[in-house]
Short mmCIF file of C-alpha atoms (C1' of nucleotides) in Angstrom, two decimals:
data_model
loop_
_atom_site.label_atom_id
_atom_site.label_comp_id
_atom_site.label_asym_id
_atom_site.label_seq_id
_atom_site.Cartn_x
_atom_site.Cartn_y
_atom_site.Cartn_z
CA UNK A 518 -42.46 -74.42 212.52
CA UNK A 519 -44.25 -73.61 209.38
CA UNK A 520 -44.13 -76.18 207.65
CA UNK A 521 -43.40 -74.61 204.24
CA UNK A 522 -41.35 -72.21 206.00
CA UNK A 523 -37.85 -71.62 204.21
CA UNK A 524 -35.87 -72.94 206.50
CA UNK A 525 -37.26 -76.28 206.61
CA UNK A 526 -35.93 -77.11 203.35
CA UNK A 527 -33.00 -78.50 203.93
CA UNK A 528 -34.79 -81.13 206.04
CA UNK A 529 -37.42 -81.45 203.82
CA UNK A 530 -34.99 -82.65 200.69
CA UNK A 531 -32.77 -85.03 202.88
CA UNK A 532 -35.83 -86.25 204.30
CA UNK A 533 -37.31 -87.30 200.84
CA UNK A 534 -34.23 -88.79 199.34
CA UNK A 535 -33.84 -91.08 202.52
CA UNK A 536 -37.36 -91.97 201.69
CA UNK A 537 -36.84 -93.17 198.68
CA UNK A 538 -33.83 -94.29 199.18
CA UNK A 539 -35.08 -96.42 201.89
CA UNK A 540 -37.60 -97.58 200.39
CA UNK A 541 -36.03 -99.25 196.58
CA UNK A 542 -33.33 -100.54 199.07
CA UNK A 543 -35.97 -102.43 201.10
CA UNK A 544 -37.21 -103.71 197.91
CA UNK A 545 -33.96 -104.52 196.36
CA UNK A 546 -33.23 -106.64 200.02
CA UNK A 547 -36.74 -108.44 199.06
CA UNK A 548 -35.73 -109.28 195.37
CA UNK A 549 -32.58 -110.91 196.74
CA UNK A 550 -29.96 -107.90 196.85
CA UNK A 551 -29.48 -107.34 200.57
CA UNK A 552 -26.50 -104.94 201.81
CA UNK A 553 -27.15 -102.29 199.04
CA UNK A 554 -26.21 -98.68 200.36
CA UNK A 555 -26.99 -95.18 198.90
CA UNK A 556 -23.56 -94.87 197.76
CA UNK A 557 -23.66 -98.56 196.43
CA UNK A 558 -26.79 -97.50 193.75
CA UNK A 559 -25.14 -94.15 192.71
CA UNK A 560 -21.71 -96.27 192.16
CA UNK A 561 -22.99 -98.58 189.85
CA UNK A 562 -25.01 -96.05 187.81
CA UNK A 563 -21.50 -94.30 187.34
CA UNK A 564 -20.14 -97.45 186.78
CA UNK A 565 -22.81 -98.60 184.34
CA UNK A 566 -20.98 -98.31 181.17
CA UNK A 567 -17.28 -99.20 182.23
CA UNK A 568 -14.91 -96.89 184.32
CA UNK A 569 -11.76 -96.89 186.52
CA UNK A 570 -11.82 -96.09 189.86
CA UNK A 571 -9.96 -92.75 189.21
CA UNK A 572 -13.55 -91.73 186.81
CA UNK A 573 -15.62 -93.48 189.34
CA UNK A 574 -13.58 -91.05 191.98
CA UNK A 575 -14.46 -88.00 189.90
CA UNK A 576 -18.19 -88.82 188.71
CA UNK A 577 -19.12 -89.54 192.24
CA UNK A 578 -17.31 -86.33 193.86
CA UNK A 579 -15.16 -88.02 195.54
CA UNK A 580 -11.38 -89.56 196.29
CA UNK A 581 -9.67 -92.44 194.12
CA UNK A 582 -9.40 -94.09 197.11
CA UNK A 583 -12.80 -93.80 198.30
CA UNK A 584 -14.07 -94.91 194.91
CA UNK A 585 -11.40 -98.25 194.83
CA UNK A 586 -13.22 -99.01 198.04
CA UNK A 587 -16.83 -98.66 196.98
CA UNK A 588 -15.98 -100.39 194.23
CA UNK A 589 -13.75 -103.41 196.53
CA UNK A 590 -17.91 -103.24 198.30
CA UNK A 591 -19.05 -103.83 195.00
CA UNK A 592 -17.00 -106.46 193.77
CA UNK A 593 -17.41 -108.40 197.12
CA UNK A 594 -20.92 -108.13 196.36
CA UNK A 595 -20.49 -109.75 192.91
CA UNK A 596 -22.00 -106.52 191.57
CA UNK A 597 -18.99 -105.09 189.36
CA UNK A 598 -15.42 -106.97 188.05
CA UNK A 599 -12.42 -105.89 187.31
CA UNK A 600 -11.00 -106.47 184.23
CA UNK A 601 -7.90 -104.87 181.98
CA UNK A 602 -7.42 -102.27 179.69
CA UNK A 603 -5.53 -103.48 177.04
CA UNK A 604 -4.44 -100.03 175.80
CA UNK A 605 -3.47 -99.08 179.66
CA UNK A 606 -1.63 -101.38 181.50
CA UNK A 607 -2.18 -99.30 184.63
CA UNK A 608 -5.67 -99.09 184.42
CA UNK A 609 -8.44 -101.68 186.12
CA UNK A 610 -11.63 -101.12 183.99
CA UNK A 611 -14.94 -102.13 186.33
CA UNK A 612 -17.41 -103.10 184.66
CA UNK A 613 -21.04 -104.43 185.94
CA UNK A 614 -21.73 -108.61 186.47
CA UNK A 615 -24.73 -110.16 185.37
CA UNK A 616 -26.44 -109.59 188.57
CA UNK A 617 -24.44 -106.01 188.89
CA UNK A 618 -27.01 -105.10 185.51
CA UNK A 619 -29.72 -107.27 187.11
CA UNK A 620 -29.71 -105.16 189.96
CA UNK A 621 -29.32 -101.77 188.16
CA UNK A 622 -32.28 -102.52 186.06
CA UNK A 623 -34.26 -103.40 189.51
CA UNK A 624 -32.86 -100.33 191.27
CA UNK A 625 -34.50 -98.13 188.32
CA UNK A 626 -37.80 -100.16 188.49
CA UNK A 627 -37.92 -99.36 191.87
CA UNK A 628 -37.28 -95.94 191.88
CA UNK A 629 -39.47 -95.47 189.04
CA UNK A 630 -42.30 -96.75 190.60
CA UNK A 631 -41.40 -95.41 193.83
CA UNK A 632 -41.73 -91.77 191.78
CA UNK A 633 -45.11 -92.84 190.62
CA UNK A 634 -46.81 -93.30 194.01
CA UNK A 635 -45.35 -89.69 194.30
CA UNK A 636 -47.00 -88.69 191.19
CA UNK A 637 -50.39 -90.61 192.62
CA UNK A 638 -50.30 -88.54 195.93
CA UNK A 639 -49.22 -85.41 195.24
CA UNK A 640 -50.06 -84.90 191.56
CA UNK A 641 -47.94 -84.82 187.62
CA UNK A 642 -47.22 -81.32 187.69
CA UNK A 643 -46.14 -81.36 191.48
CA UNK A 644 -43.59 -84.04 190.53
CA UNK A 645 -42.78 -82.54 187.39
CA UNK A 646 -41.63 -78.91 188.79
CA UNK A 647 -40.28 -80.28 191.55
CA UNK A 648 -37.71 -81.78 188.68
CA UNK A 649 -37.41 -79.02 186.96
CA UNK A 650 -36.56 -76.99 189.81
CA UNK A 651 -34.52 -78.95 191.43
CA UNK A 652 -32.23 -79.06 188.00
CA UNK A 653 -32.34 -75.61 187.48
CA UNK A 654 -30.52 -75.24 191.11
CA UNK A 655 -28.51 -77.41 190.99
CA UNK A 656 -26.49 -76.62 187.61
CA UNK A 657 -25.19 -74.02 188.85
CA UNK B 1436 -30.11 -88.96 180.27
CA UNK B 1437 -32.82 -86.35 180.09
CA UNK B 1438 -32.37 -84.35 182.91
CA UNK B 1439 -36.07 -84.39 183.56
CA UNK B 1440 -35.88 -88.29 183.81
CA UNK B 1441 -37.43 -89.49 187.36
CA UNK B 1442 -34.03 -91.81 187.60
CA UNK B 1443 -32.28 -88.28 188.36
CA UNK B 1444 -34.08 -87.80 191.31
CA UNK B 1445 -32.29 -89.12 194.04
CA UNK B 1446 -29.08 -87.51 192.53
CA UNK B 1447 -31.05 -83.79 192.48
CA UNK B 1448 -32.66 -84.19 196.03
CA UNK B 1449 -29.03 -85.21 197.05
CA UNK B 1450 -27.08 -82.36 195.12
CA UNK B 1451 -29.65 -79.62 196.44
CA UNK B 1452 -29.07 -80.31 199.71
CA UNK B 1453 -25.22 -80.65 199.36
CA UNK B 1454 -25.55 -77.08 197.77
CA UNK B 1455 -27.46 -75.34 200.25
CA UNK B 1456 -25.43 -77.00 203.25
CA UNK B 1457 -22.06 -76.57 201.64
CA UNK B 1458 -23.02 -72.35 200.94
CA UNK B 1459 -24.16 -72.37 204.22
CA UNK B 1460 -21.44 -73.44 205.95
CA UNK B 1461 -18.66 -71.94 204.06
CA UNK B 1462 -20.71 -68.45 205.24
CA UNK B 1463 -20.38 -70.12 208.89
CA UNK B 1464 -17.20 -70.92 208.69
CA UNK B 1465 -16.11 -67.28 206.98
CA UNK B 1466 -18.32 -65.70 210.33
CA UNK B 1467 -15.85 -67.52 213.15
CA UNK B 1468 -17.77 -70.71 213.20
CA UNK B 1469 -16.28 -73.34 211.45
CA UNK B 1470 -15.84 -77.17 211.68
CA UNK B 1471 -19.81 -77.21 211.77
CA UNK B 1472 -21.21 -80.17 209.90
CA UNK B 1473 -24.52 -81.11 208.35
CA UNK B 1474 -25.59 -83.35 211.27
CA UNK B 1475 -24.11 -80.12 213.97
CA UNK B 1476 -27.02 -77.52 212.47
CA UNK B 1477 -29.92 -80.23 212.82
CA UNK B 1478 -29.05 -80.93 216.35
CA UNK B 1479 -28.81 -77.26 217.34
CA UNK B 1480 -32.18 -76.78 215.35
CA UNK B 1481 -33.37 -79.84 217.15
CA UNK B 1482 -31.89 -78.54 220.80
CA UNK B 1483 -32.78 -75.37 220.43
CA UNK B 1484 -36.02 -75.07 223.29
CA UNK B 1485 -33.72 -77.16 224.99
CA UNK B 1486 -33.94 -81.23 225.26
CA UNK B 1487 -32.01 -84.32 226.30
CA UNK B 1488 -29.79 -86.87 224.37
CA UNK B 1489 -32.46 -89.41 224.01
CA UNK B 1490 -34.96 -86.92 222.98
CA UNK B 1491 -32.45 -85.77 220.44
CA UNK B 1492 -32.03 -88.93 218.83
CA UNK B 1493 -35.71 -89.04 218.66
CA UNK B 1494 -35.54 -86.05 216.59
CA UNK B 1495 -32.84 -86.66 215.05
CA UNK B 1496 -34.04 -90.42 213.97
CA UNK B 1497 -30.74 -91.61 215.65
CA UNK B 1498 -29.82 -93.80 218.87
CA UNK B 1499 -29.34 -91.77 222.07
CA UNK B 1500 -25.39 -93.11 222.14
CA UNK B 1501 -25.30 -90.87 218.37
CA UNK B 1502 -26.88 -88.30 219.90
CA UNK B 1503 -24.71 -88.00 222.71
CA UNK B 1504 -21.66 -88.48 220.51
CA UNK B 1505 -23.18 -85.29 218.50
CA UNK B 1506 -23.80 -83.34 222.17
CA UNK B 1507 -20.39 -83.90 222.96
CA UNK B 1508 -19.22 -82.23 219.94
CA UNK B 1509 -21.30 -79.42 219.65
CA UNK B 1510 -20.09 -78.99 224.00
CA UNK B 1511 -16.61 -79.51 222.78
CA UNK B 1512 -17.11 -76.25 220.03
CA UNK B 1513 -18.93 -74.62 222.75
CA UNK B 1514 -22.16 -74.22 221.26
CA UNK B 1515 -23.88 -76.42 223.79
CA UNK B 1516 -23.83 -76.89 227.48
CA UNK B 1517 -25.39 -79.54 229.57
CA UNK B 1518 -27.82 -78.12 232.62
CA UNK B 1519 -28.90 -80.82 235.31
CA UNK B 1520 -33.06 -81.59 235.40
CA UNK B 1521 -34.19 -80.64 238.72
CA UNK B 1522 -37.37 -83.16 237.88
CA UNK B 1523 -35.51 -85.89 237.01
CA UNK B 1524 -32.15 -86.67 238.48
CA UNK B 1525 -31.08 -89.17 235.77
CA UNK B 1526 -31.50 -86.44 232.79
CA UNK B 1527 -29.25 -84.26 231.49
CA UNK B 1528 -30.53 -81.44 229.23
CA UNK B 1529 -28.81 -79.79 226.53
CA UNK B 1530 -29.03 -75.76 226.49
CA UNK B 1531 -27.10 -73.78 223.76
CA UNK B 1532 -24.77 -71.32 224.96
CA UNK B 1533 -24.89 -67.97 223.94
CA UNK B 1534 -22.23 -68.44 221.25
CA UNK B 1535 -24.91 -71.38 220.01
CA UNK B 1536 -27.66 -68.91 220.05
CA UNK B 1537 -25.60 -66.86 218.06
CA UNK B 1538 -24.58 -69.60 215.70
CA UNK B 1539 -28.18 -70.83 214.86
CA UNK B 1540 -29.38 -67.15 213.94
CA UNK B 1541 -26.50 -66.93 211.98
CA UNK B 1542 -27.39 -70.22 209.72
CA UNK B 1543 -30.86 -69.57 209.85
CA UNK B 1544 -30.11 -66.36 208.31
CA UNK B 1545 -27.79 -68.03 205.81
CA UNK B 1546 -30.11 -70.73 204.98
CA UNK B 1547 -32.89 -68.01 204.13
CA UNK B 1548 -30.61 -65.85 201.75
CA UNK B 1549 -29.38 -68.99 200.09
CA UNK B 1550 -32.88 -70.21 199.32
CA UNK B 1551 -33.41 -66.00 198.56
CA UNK B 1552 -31.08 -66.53 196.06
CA UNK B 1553 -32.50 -69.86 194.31
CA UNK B 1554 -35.79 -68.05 194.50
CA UNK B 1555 -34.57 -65.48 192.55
CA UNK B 1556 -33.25 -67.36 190.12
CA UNK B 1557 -35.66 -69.94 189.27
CA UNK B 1558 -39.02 -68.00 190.44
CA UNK B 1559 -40.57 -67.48 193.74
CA UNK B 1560 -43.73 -70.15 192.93
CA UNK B 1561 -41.30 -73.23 191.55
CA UNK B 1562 -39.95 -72.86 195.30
CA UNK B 1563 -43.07 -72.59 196.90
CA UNK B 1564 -44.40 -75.20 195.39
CA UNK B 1565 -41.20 -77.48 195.61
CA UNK B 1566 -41.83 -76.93 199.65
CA UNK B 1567 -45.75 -77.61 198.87
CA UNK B 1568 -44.38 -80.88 196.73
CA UNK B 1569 -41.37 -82.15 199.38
CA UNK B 1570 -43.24 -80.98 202.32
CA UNK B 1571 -46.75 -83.61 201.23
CA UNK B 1572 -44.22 -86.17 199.75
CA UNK B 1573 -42.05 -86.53 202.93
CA UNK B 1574 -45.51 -86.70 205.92
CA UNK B 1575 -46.53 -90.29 205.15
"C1'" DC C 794 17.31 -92.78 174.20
"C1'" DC C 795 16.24 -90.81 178.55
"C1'" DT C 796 14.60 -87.79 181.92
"C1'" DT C 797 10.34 -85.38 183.54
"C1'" DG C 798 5.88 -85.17 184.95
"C1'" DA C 799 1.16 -86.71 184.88
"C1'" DT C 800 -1.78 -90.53 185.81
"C1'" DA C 801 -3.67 -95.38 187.69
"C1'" DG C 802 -3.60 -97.95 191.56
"C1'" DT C 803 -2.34 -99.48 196.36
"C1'" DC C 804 -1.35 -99.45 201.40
"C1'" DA C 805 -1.67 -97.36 205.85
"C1'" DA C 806 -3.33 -94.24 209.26
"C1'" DT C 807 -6.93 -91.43 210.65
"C1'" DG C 808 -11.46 -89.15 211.39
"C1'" DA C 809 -16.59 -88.45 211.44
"C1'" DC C 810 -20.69 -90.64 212.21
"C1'" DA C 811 -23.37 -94.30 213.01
"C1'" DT C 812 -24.52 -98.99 215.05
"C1'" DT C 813 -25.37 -102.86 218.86
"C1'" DG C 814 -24.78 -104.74 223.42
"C1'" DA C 815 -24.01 -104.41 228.22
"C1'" DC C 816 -24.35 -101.87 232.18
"C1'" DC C 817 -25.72 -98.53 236.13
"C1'" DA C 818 -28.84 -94.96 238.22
"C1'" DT C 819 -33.22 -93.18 238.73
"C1'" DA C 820 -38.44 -92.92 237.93
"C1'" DT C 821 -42.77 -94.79 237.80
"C1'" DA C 822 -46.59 -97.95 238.15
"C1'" DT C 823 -48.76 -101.79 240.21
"C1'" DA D 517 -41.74 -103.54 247.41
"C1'" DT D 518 -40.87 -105.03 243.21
"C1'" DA D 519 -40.97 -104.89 238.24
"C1'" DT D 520 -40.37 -102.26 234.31
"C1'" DA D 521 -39.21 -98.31 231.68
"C1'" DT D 522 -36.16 -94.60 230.91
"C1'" DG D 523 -31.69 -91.52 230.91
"C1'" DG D 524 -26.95 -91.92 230.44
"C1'" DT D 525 -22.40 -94.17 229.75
"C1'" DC D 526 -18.68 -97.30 228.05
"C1'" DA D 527 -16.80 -100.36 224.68
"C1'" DA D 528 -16.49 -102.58 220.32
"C1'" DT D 529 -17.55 -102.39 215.68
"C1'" DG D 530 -18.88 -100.92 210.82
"C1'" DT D 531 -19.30 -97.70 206.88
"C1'" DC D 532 -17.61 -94.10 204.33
"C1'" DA D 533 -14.66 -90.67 203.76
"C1'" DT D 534 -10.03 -88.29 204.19
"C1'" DT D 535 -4.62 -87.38 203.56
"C1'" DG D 536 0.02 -88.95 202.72
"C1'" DA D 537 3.42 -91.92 200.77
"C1'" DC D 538 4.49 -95.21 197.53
"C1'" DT D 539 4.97 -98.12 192.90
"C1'" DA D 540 3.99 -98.82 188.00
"C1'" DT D 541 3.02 -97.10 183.69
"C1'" DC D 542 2.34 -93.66 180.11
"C1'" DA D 543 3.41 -89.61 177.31
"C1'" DA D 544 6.22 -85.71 175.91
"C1'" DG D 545 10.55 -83.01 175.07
"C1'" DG D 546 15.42 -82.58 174.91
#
DNA sequence: CCTTGATAGTCAATGACATTGACCATATAT
DNA sequence: ATATATGGTCAATGTCATTGACTATCAAGG
């Protein structure tokens, strides 16, 4: 197959978020967060400022009830807590630990500098289009 | 956060690909093949020429029990059929059927006037040289 | 007030997709 | 011949998602 061929894209874009996906996991495991998953690092960027599980549901596309048990993942992980809204009494606000921003602030180092042995290899510009682009497609 | 910010680019790479695979498989779906998944078009792509379970994990980057867990589905929506090896008594190659023939022209053709359509929207070069970008990002 | 309906959360069952481990049958190389 | 590698299967398990049914609370209108 041609390897800039059209239909190759699909492959191509999963294949470069597993890699660097893979790869800031592996380094989070090495700083001493082991048993972080994709859906773990998009969670707690949602979470990052305080949500319920029903926002958390939304942001991340997907069920209340898958989002209570990403966030149950999280908590176990002593990433996120749960603590009350005192104008809800429904409501369970989650909001990050000490190590929960800890490890968000590592998870961005990592990606960032993951992104910048992109930039190294293939070029600013590349990088930067392939941004652009990629947000122009996807707003839609 | 700027949507140009490098910390967006696991969510883009992820949200593209949702995109294309989700308009591509409504399309399947609306032409009498639905209940295809992400994981079903990769392992017809990958079966195509014809190939057993283990080398479809290979391809795939999965174990051979996945594999065969994906064979069996793909048999069980009869896009696949296994053939006997007449080299190699222990092997077991996967063949599409006709109806698979028909189903991977089908999203190949889908796939192309998808990517037709971001090209035409956000320029023919910013998707060449996202496949330029991806393709030299994802080889190492 | 008090009913009505929307919302927050939970529990339970299920499904898709992957894993590891153990095992058998057949090929292949020494 | 025997040792090792390979193709396939079965079984148990784990992760991540779903739908459906349920309770508790909130908010609005009669």
């Amino acid at each position: 197959m041609d390897p800039a061929d059209d239909l190759s894209l699909p492959f191509l874009l999963s294949a470069a978020f597993d890699s660097l996906v893979d790869a800031v996991h592996a380094r989070l495991a090495a700083e001493g967060f082991p048993g972080i998953r994709a859906v773990h690092g998009f969670a707690m960027q949602a979470i990052s400022a305080g949500c319920t599980s029903a926002e958390l549901g939304q942001r991340l596309g997907v069920s209340k009830q898958a989002a209570t048990q990403t966030a149950k993942a999280l908590t176990a992980l002593g990433l996120v807590e749960r603590t009350a809204d005192p104008t809800d009494r429904r409501a369970i606000v989650l909001v990050p630990t000490d190590r929960g921003i800890e490890m968000l602030e590592r998870s961005a180092r990592a990606f960032r500098e993951e992104i910048a042995r992109w930039r190294a290899r293939v070029g600013e510009q590349s990088i930067d289009s392939l941004l652009r682009t990629l947000t122009a497609v996807t707003d839609g």
